[in-house]
PDB file of C-alpha atoms in Angstrom:
ATOM      1  CA  MET A 287    -126.419 -80.907 258.360  1.00  0.00           C
ATOM      2  CA  PRO A 288    -123.545 -80.680 260.882  1.00  0.00           C
ATOM      3  CA  LYS A 289    -123.170 -83.152 263.690  1.00  0.00           C
ATOM      4  CA  ARG A 290    -124.588 -82.192 267.051  1.00  0.00           C
ATOM      5  CA  ALA A 291    -122.436 -82.825 270.083  1.00  0.00           C
ATOM      6  CA  ARG A 292    -123.969 -84.634 273.007  1.00  0.00           C
ATOM      7  CA  GLU A 293    -124.420 -82.190 275.887  1.00  0.00           C
ATOM      8  CA  LEU A 294    -121.902 -82.881 278.639  1.00  0.00           C
ATOM      9  CA  SER A 295    -122.487 -82.069 282.286  1.00  0.00           C
ATOM     10  CA  ALA A 296    -120.124 -80.084 284.508  1.00  0.00           C
ATOM     11  CA  ARG A 297    -119.330 -83.304 286.380  1.00  0.00           C
ATOM     12  CA  ALA A 298    -118.352 -85.071 283.144  1.00  0.00           C
ATOM     13  CA  LEU A 299    -116.050 -82.152 282.257  1.00  0.00           C
ATOM     14  CA  MET A 300    -114.300 -82.361 285.628  1.00  0.00           C
ATOM     15  CA  SER A 301    -113.414 -85.994 284.954  1.00  0.00           C
ATOM     16  CA  LEU A 302    -111.674 -85.297 281.622  1.00  0.00           C
ATOM     17  CA  ARG A 303    -107.902 -85.642 281.960  1.00  0.00           C
ATOM     18  CA  GLU A 304    -106.404 -86.298 278.527  1.00  0.00           C
ATOM     19  CA  GLU A 305    -105.210 -83.384 276.419  1.00  0.00           C
ATOM     20  CA  GLY A 306    -107.441 -82.517 273.513  1.00  0.00           C
ATOM     21  CA  ARG A 307    -110.515 -80.630 272.435  1.00  0.00           C
ATOM     22  CA  TYR A 308    -113.917 -81.800 273.684  1.00  0.00           C
ATOM     23  CA  ALA A 309    -117.233 -80.658 272.194  1.00  0.00           C
ATOM     24  CA  VAL A 310    -119.582 -79.906 275.066  1.00  0.00           C
ATOM     25  CA  GLY A 311    -122.850 -79.411 273.171  1.00  0.00           C
ATOM     26  CA  GLY A 312    -125.507 -76.793 273.667  1.00  0.00           C
ATOM     27  CA  VAL A 313    -123.822 -74.297 271.337  1.00  0.00           C
ATOM     28  CA  PRO A 314    -122.363 -75.194 267.933  1.00  0.00           C
ATOM     29  CA  GLY A 315    -118.574 -74.864 268.045  1.00  0.00           C
ATOM     30  CA  LEU A 316    -118.160 -74.685 271.835  1.00  0.00           C
ATOM     31  CA  TYR A 317    -115.259 -76.796 273.082  1.00  0.00           C
ATOM     32  CA  LEU A 318    -113.298 -77.391 276.258  1.00  0.00           C
ATOM     33  CA  ARG A 319    -109.605 -77.501 275.339  1.00  0.00           C
ATOM     34  CA  ILE A 320    -107.139 -79.217 277.653  1.00  0.00           C
ATOM     35  CA  ALA A 321    -103.452 -78.536 277.074  1.00  0.00           C
ATOM     36  CA  ASP A 322    -100.519 -78.740 279.505  1.00  0.00           C
ATOM     37  CA  GLY A 323    -102.913 -79.266 282.402  1.00  0.00           C
ATOM     38  CA  TYR A 324    -104.784 -76.027 281.667  1.00  0.00           C
ATOM     39  CA  ARG A 325    -108.457 -76.085 280.666  1.00  0.00           C
ATOM     40  CA  CYS A 326    -110.097 -73.303 278.692  1.00  0.00           C
ATOM     41  CA  TRP A 327    -113.266 -72.676 276.724  1.00  0.00           C
ATOM     42  CA  VAL A 328    -113.011 -71.955 272.997  1.00  0.00           C
ATOM     43  CA  LEU A 329    -115.602 -71.153 270.382  1.00  0.00           C
ATOM     44  CA  ARG A 330    -114.669 -72.320 266.880  1.00  0.00           C
ATOM     45  CA  HIS A 331    -116.212 -71.068 263.661  1.00  0.00           C
ATOM     46  CA  GLN A 332    -115.265 -69.961 260.169  1.00  0.00           C
ATOM     47  CA  ILE A 333    -114.661 -66.428 258.951  1.00  0.00           C
ATOM     48  CA  ASN A 334    -114.270 -66.074 255.198  1.00  0.00           C
ATOM     49  CA  GLY A 335    -113.390 -69.749 254.856  1.00  0.00           C
ATOM     50  CA  LYS A 336    -110.775 -69.760 257.638  1.00  0.00           C
ATOM     51  CA  ARG A 337    -111.284 -71.423 261.005  1.00  0.00           C
ATOM     52  CA  ARG A 338    -110.928 -69.199 264.025  1.00  0.00           C
ATOM     53  CA  GLU A 339    -111.022 -69.847 267.755  1.00  0.00           C
ATOM     54  CA  PHE A 340    -112.267 -67.325 270.295  1.00  0.00           C
ATOM     55  CA  GLY A 341    -111.203 -67.816 273.901  1.00  0.00           C
ATOM     56  CA  LEU A 342    -114.051 -67.581 276.392  1.00  0.00           C
ATOM     57  CA  GLY A 343    -112.129 -68.049 279.648  1.00  0.00           C
ATOM     58  CA  GLY A 344    -110.611 -70.730 281.815  1.00  0.00           C
ATOM     59  CA  PHE A 345    -112.349 -73.688 283.395  1.00  0.00           C
ATOM     60  CA  PRO A 346    -113.551 -73.869 286.226  1.00  0.00           C
ATOM     61  CA  GLN A 347    -113.416 -70.054 286.720  1.00  0.00           C
ATOM     62  CA  VAL A 348    -115.937 -69.814 283.876  1.00  0.00           C
ATOM     63  CA  THR A 349    -118.679 -72.358 284.466  1.00  0.00           C
ATOM     64  CA  LEU A 350    -120.319 -74.465 281.768  1.00  0.00           C
ATOM     65  CA  ALA A 351    -123.465 -72.306 281.857  1.00  0.00           C
ATOM     66  CA  GLN A 352    -121.415 -69.099 281.608  1.00  0.00           C
ATOM     67  CA  ALA A 353    -119.399 -70.511 278.707  1.00  0.00           C
ATOM     68  CA  ARG A 354    -122.594 -71.398 276.826  1.00  0.00           C
ATOM     69  CA  ASP A 355    -123.982 -67.889 277.446  1.00  0.00           C
ATOM     70  CA  ARG A 356    -120.736 -66.255 276.312  1.00  0.00           C
ATOM     71  CA  ALA A 357    -120.660 -68.450 273.208  1.00  0.00           C
ATOM     72  CA  TRP A 358    -124.213 -67.424 272.226  1.00  0.00           C
ATOM     73  CA  GLU A 359    -123.364 -63.756 272.833  1.00  0.00           C
ATOM     74  CA  THR A 360    -120.224 -64.048 270.703  1.00  0.00           C
ATOM     75  CA  ARG A 361    -122.214 -65.671 267.900  1.00  0.00           C
ATOM     76  CA  ARG A 362    -124.853 -62.925 268.084  1.00  0.00           C
ATOM     77  CA  SER A 363    -122.274 -60.127 267.988  1.00  0.00           C
ATOM     78  CA  ARG A 364    -120.554 -61.478 264.849  1.00  0.00           C
ATOM     79  CA  PRO A 365    -121.546 -60.612 261.267  1.00  0.00           C
ATOM     80  CA  ALA A 366    -124.469 -62.353 259.582  1.00  0.00           C
ATOM     81  CA  GLU A 367    -122.295 -64.932 257.782  1.00  0.00           C
ATOM     82  CA  LEU A 368    -121.307 -66.373 261.179  1.00  0.00           C
ATOM     83  CA  ALA A 369    -124.819 -66.664 262.524  1.00  0.00           C
ATOM     84  CA  SER A 370    -125.748 -70.126 263.672  1.00  0.00           C
ATOM     85  CA  PRO A 371    -128.629 -71.806 261.858  1.00  0.00           C
ATOM     86  CA  GLN A 372    -129.991 -72.641 265.299  1.00  0.00           C
ATOM     87  CA  SER A 373    -131.330 -70.161 267.774  1.00  0.00           C
ATOM     88  CA  PRO A 374    -130.475 -70.394 271.470  1.00  0.00           C
ATOM     89  CA  PRO A 375    -132.872 -72.396 273.587  1.00  0.00           C
ATOM     90  CA  THR A 376    -135.582 -70.354 275.226  1.00  0.00           C
ATOM     91  CA  GLU A 377    -136.653 -70.967 278.776  1.00  0.00           C
TER      92      GLU A 377
END
């Protein structure tokens, strides 16, 4: 079973300064990537054994909630082999 990332808050994301990729939780494969002072959302998953990243927009223009929604929509629109074993949380 894959590791689950601890869900980060929007406030915690604002405090991140070091370059890197940070799992934000809530959606498997959703990360905030910081490079050269720019922050963007990426969704990582495998297609035919190769890792791919899909850009979901810049931070803070795309909020944490919007990024999670976009990530679930991207996962739903992909072929069956990419489907997450988890379903999105229902409210």
